[in-house]
Short mmCIF file of C-alpha atoms and ligand atoms in Angstrom, two decimals:
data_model
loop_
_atom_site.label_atom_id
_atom_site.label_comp_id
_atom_site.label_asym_id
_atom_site.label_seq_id
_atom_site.Cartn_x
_atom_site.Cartn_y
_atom_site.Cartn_z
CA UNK S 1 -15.62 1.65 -26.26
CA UNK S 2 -17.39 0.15 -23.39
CA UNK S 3 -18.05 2.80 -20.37
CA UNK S 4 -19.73 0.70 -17.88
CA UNK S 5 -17.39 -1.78 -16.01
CA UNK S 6 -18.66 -4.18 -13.43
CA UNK S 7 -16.09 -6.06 -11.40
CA UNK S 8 -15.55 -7.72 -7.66
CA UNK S 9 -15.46 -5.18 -5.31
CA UNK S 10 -11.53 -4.45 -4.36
CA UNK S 11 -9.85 -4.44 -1.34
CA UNK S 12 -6.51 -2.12 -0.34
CA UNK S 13 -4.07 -4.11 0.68
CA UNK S 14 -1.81 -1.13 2.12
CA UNK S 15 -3.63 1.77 3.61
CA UNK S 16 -2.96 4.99 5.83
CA UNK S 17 -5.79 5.35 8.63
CA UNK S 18 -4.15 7.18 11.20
CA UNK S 19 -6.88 7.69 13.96
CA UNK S 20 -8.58 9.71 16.48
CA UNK S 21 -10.02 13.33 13.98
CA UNK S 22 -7.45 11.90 11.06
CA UNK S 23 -9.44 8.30 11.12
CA UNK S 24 -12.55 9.98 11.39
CA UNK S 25 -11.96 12.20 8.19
CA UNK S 26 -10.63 10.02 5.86
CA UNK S 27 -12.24 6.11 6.71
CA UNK S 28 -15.57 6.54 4.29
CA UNK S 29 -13.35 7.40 1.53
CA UNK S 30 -11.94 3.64 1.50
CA UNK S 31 -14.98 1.94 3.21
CA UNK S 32 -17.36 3.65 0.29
CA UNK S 33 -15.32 1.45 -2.64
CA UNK S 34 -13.15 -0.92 -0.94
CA UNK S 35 -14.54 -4.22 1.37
CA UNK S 36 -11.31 -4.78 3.08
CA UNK S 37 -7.99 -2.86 3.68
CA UNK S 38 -4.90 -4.11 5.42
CA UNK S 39 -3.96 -1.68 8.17
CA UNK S 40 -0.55 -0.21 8.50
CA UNK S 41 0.53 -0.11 12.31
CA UNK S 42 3.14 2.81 12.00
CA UNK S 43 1.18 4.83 14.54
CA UNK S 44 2.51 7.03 17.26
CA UNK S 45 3.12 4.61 19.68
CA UNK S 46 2.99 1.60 16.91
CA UNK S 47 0.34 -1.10 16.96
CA UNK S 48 2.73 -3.83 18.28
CA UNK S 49 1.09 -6.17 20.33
CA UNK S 50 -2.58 -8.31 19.52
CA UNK S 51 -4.03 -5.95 22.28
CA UNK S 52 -2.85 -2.68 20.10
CA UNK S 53 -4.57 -4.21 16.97
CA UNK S 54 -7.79 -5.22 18.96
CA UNK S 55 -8.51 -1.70 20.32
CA UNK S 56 -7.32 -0.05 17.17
CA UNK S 57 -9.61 -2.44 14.86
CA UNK S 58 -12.67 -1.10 17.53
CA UNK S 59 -11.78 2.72 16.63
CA UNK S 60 -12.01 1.62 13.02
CA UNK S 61 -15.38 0.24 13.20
CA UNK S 62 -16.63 3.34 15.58
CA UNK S 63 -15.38 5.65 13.02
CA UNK S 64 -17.10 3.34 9.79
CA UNK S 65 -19.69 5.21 7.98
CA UNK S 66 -22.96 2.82 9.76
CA UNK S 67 -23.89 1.84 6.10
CA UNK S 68 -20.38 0.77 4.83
CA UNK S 69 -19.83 -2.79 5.09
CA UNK S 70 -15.80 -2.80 5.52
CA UNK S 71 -13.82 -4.89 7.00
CA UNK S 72 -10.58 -3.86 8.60
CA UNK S 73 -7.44 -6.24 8.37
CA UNK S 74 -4.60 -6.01 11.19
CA UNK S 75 -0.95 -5.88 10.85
CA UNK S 76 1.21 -5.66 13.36
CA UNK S 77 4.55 -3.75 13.83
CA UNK S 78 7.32 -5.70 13.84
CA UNK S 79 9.90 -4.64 16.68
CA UNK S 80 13.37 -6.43 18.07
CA UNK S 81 11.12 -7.36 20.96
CA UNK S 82 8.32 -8.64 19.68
CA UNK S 83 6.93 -11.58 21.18
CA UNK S 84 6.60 -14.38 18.50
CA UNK S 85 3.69 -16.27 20.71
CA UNK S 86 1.50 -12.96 20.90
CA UNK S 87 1.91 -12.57 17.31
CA UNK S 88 1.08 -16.19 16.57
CA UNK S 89 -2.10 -15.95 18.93
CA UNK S 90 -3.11 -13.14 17.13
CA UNK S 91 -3.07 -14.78 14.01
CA UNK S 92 -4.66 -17.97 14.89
CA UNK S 93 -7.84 -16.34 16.32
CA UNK S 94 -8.04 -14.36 13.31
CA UNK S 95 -7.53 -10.74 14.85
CA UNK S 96 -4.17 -10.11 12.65
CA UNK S 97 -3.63 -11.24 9.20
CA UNK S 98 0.12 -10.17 8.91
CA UNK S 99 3.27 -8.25 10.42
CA UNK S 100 4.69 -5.25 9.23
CA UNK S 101 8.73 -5.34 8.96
CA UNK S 102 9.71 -1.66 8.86
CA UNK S 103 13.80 -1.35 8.87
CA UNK S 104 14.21 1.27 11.35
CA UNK S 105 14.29 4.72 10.16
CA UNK S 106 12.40 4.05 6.61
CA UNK S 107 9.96 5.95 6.28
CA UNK S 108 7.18 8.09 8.79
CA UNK S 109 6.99 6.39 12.30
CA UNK S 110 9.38 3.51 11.36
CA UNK S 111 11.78 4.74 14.71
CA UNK S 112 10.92 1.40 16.68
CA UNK S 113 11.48 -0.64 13.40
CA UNK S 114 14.01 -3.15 13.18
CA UNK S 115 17.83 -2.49 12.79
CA UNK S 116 18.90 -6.33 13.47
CA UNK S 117 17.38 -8.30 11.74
CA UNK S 118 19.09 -11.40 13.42
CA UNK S 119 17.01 -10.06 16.62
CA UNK S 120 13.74 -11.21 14.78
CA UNK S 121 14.25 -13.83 13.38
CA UNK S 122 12.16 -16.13 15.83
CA UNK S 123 9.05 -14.27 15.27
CA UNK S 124 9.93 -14.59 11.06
CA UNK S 125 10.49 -18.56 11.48
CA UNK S 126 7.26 -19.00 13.69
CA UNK S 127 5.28 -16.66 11.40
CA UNK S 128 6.64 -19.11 8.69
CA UNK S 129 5.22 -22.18 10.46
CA UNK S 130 1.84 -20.50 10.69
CA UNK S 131 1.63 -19.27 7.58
CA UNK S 132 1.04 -15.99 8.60
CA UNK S 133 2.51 -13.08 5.95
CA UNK S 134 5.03 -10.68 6.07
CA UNK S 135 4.69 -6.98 4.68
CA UNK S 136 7.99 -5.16 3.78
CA UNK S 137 8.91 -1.89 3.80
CA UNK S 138 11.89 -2.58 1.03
CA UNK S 139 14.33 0.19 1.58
CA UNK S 140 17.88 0.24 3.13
CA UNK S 141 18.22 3.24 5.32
CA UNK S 142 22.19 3.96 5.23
CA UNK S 143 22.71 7.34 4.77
CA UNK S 144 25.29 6.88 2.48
CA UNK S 145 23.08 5.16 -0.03
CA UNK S 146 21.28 7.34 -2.28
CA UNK S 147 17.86 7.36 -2.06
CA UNK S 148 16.75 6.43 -5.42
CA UNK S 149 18.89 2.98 -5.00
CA UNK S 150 17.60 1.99 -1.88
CA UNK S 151 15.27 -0.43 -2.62
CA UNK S 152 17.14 -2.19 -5.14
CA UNK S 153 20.56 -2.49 -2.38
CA UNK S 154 17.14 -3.63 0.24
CA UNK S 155 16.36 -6.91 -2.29
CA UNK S 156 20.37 -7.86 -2.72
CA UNK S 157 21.48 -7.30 0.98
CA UNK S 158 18.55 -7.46 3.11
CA UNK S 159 15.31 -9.50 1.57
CA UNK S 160 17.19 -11.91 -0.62
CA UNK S 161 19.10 -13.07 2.02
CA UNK S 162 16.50 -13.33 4.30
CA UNK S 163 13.78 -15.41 2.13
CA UNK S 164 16.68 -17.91 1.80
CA UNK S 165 17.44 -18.23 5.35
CA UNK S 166 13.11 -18.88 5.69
CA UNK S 167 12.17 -19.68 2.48
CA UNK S 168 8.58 -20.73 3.84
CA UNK S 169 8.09 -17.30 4.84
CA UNK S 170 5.56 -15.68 3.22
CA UNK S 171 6.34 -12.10 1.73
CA UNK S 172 4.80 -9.34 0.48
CA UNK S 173 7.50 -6.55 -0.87
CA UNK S 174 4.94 -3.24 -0.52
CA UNK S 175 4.81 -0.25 -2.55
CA UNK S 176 7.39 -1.82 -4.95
CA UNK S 177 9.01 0.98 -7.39
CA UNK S 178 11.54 0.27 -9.18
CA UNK S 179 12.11 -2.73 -12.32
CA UNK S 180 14.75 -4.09 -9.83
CA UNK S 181 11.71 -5.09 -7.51
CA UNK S 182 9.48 -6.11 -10.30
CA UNK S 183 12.12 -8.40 -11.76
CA UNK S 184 12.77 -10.00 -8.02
CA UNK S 185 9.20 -10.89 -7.42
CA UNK S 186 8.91 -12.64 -11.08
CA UNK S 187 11.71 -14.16 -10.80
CA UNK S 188 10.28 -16.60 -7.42
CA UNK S 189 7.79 -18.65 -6.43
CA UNK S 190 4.48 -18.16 -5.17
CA UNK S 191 5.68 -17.40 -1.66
CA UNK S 192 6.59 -13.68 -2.78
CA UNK S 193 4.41 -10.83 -3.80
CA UNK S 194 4.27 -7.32 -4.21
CA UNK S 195 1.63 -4.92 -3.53
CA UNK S 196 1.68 -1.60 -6.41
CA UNK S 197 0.79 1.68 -5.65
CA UNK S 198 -2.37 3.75 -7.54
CA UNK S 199 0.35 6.86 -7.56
CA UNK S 200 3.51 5.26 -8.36
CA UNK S 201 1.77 3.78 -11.79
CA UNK S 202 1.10 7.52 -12.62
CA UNK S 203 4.12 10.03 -11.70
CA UNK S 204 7.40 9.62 -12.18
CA UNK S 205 9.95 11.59 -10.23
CA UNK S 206 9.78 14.55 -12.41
CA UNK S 207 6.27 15.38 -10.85
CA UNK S 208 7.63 16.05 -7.69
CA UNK S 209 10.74 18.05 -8.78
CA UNK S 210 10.60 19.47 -12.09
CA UNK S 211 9.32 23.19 -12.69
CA UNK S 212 9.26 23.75 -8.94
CA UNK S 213 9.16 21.27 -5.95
CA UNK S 214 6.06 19.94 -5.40
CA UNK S 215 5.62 17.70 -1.64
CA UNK S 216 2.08 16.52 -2.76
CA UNK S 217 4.30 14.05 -5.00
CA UNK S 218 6.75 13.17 -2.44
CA UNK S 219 6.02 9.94 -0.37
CA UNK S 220 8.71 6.88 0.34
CA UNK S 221 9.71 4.45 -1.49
CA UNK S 222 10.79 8.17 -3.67
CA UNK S 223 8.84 7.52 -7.67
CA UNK S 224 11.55 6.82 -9.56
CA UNK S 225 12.81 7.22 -13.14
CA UNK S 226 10.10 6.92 -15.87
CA UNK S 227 11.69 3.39 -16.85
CA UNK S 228 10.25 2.04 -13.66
CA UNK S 229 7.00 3.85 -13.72
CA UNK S 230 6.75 1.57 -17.12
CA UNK S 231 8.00 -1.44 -15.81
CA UNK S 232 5.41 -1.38 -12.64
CA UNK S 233 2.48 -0.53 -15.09
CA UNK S 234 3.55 -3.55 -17.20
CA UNK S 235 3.07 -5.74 -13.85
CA UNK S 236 0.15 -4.37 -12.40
CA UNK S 237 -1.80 -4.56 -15.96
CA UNK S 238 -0.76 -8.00 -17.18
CA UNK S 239 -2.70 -10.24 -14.72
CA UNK S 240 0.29 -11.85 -13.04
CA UNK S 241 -1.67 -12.87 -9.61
CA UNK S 242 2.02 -12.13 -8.05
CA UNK S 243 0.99 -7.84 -8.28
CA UNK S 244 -1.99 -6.46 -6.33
CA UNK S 245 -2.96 -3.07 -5.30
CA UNK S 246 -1.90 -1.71 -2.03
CA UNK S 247 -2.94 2.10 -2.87
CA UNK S 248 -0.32 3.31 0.38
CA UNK S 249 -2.68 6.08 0.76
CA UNK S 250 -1.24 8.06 3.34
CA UNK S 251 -2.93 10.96 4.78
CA UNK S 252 -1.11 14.27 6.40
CA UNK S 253 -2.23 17.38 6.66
CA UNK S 254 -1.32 20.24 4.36
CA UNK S 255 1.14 21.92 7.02
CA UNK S 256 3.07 18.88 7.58
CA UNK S 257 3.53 18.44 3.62
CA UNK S 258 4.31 21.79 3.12
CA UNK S 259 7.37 22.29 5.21
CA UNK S 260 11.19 23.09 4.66
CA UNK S 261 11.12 19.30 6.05
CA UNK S 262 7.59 17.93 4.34
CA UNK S 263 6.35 14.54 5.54
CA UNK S 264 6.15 11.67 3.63
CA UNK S 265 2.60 10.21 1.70
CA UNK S 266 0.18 10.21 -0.97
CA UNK S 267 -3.24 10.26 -0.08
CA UNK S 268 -5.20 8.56 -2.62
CA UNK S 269 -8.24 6.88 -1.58
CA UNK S 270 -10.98 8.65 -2.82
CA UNK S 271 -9.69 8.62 -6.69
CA UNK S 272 -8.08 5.34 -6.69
CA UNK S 273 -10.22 3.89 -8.55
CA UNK S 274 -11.20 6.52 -10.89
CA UNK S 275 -7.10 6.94 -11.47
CA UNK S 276 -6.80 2.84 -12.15
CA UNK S 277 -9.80 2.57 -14.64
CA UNK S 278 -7.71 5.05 -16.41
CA UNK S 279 -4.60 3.44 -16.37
CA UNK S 280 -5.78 0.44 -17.23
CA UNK S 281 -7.76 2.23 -19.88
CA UNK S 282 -4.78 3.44 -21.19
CA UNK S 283 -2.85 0.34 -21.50
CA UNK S 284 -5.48 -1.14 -23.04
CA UNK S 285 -6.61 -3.41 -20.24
CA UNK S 286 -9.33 -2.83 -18.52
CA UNK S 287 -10.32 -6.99 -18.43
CA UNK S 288 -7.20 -7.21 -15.95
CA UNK S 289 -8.50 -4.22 -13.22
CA UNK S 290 -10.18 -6.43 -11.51
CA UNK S 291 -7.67 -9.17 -10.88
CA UNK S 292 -5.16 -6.30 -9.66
CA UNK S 293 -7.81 -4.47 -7.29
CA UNK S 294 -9.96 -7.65 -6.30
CA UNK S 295 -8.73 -11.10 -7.12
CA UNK S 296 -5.06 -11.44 -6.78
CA UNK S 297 -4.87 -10.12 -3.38
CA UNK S 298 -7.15 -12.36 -1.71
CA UNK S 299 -5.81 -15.08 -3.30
CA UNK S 300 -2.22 -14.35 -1.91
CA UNK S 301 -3.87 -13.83 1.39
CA UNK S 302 -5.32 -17.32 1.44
CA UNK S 303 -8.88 -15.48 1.22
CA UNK S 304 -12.04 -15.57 -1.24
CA UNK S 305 -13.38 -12.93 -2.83
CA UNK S 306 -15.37 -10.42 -1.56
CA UNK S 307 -18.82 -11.63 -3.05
CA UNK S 308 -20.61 -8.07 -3.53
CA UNK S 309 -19.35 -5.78 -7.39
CA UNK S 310 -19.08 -2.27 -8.46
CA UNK S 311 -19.94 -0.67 -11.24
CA UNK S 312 -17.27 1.50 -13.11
CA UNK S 313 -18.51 4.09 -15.83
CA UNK S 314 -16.86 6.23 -17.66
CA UNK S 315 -18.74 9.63 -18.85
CA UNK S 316 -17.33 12.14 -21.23
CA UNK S 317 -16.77 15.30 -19.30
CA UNK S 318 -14.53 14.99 -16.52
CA UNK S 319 -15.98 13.70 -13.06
CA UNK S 320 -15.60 16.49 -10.34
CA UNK S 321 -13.78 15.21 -6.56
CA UNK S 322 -12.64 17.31 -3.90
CA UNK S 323 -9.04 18.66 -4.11
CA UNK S 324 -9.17 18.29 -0.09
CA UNK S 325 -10.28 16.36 2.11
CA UNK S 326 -11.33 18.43 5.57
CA UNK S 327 -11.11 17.06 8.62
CA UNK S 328 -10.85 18.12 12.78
CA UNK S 329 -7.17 17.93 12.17
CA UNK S 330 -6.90 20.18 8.95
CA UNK S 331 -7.13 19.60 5.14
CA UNK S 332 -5.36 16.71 3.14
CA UNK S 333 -4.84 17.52 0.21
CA UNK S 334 -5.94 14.30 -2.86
CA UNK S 335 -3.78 13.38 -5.57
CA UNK S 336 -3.62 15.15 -8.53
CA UNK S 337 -3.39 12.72 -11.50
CA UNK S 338 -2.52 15.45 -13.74
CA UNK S 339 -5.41 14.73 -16.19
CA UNK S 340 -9.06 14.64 -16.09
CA UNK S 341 -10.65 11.46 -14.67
CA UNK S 342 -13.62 10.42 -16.17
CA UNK S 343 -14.23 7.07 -14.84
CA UNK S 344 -16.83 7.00 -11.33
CA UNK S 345 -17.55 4.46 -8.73
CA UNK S 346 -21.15 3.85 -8.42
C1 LIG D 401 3.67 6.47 4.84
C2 LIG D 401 3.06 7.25 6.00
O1 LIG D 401 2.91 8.46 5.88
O2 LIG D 401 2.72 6.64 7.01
N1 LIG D 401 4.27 7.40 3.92
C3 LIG D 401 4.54 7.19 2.62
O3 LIG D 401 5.16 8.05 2.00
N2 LIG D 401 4.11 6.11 2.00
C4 LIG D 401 4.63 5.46 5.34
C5 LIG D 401 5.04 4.43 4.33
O4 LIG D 401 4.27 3.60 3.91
O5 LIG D 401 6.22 4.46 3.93
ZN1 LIG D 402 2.59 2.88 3.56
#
């Protein structure tokens, strides 16, 4: 078996920074392995206007490692009052490569998210003209619809009929988990992708509530049944250029996960690649890691390659990583696979 792997370097495109002691503590873990990561805006207030992104993109860089050459790409958070000719500026000189549609109530800091979605549609039509992509958060938020269903009911009543009313638009469907959203994106054109999470290709929802609850599984969209854990490892290890990785690595710290009312997230970054060289490992395809964490992204994106590689290797005792991650604001605690990695970045 080989046990050195060389391949482009990746990119995230669908990462957790936070900022201020949060940012600081947890950027080198992506900027040490990754080139580029698409920023999520769902900070308290939200990054919604070009001005947001441009002073959040300078606390990025401040808080970059000096010797890490990363790249930080902007989204911006979609609200009912959003101003389709900022958004368009933004994305013509280059300082945002996409929006962020959060349906209100979603998910952590998704309260100024969209409940109309006739009330955007302006920004979504210009955004089509330009080109300019659309990140999803794919989950209906009606409290009568049970959680584990709510981003399959999201593609029929919401997405669906939205790509057909701008089928030019460019969308990405994030953190897809289910076969339902699988399915959907093979089933269209090249205007639709989905971005897979490094977690959601490894638990299923028994890790977060069999033999005890655990909240260092718990993040939204909920893992699912192990029928979808299969069906998204199928479409993140055959190649299809329609499934990247968007690790979703979202930080909190351990007080805020372990609560009678725990916060949602995963945070992931500093194994993710260990965790996928395993996967991939496992399904026997370790030639296709590379389009999932470095090729089919920027393609989607309209972007090359980043030109520099990694090296993977893979030793036979188990690598050692921190179980937390300390920083001003308190620990976060890093996924637990469940099994020994043995694959290292280097
Ligand atoms: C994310 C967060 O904490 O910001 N949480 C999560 O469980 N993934 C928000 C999100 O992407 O839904
Ligand atoms: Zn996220």
């Amino acid at each position: 078996m080989a046990n050195t792997l060389t391949i482009t370097k990746p990119d995230d495109w669908h990462l957790h920074l936070r900022d201020g002691d949060m940012l600081k503590g947890v950027i080198a873990d992506t900027s040490a392995n990754f080139s580029r990561a698409i920023i999520m805006p769902n900070l308290v207030p939200p990054v919604i206007t070009v001005a947001d992104a441009i002073s959040y993109r300078e606390r990025i860089l401040a808080a970059k490692p000096k010797g890490h050459n990363f790249t930080p790409l902007m989204t911006l958070y979609l609200t009912e009052q959003t101003d389709p000719n900022d958004v368009a500026d933004g994305f013509k000189s280059g300082v945002v490569s996409a929006c962020k549609l959060y349906p209100a109530g979603a998910t952590t800091n998704s309260a100024s998210g969209v409940s109309n979605f006739d009330n955007i549609m302006p920004v979504l039509e210009k955004m089509a003209d330009i080109g300019m992509p659309m990140c999803v958060h794919g989950e209906v938020t009606d409290s009568d619809i049970d959680i584990f269903d709510r981003e399959a009911i999201f593609i029929d009543r919401v997405l669906d009929p939205l790509r057909k009313r701008i089928p030019e638009l460019k969308v990405i469907m994030e953190h897809v988990t289910t076969k339902e959203g699988v399915d959907y994106v093979k089933s269209n054109d090249t205007l639709l992708a989905a971005t897979l999470t490094t977690h959601h290709l490894i638990i299923n929802r028994n890790a977060i509530l069999a033999g005890g609850i655990k909240p260092h599984y718990y993040c939204l969209p909920v893992a699912k049944r192990e029928l979808h854990r299969l069906a998204l490892r199928e479409a993140a290890t055959s190649g299809d250029k329609r499934f990247f990785l968007g690790t979703d690595s979202a930080p909190h710290i351990d007080p805020l996960k372990l609560s009678a009312c725990g916060c949602a997230g995963i945070y992931t970054s500093i194994n993710t690649m260990s965790c996928l060289a395993h996967v991939f490992e496992q399904e026997n395809a370790l030639e296709k890691l590379e389009a999932f964490t470095s090729l089919n992204g920027p393609a989607f994106y309209g972007m090359e390659p980043n030109s520099e590689k990694i090296t993977l290797t893979r030793q036979d005792e188990p690598i050692e990583y921190p179980t937390k991650v300390k920083t001003k604001q308190g620990d976060v605690t890093v996924f637990d696979p469940m099994f020994p990695l043995h694959w290292s970045v280097n």
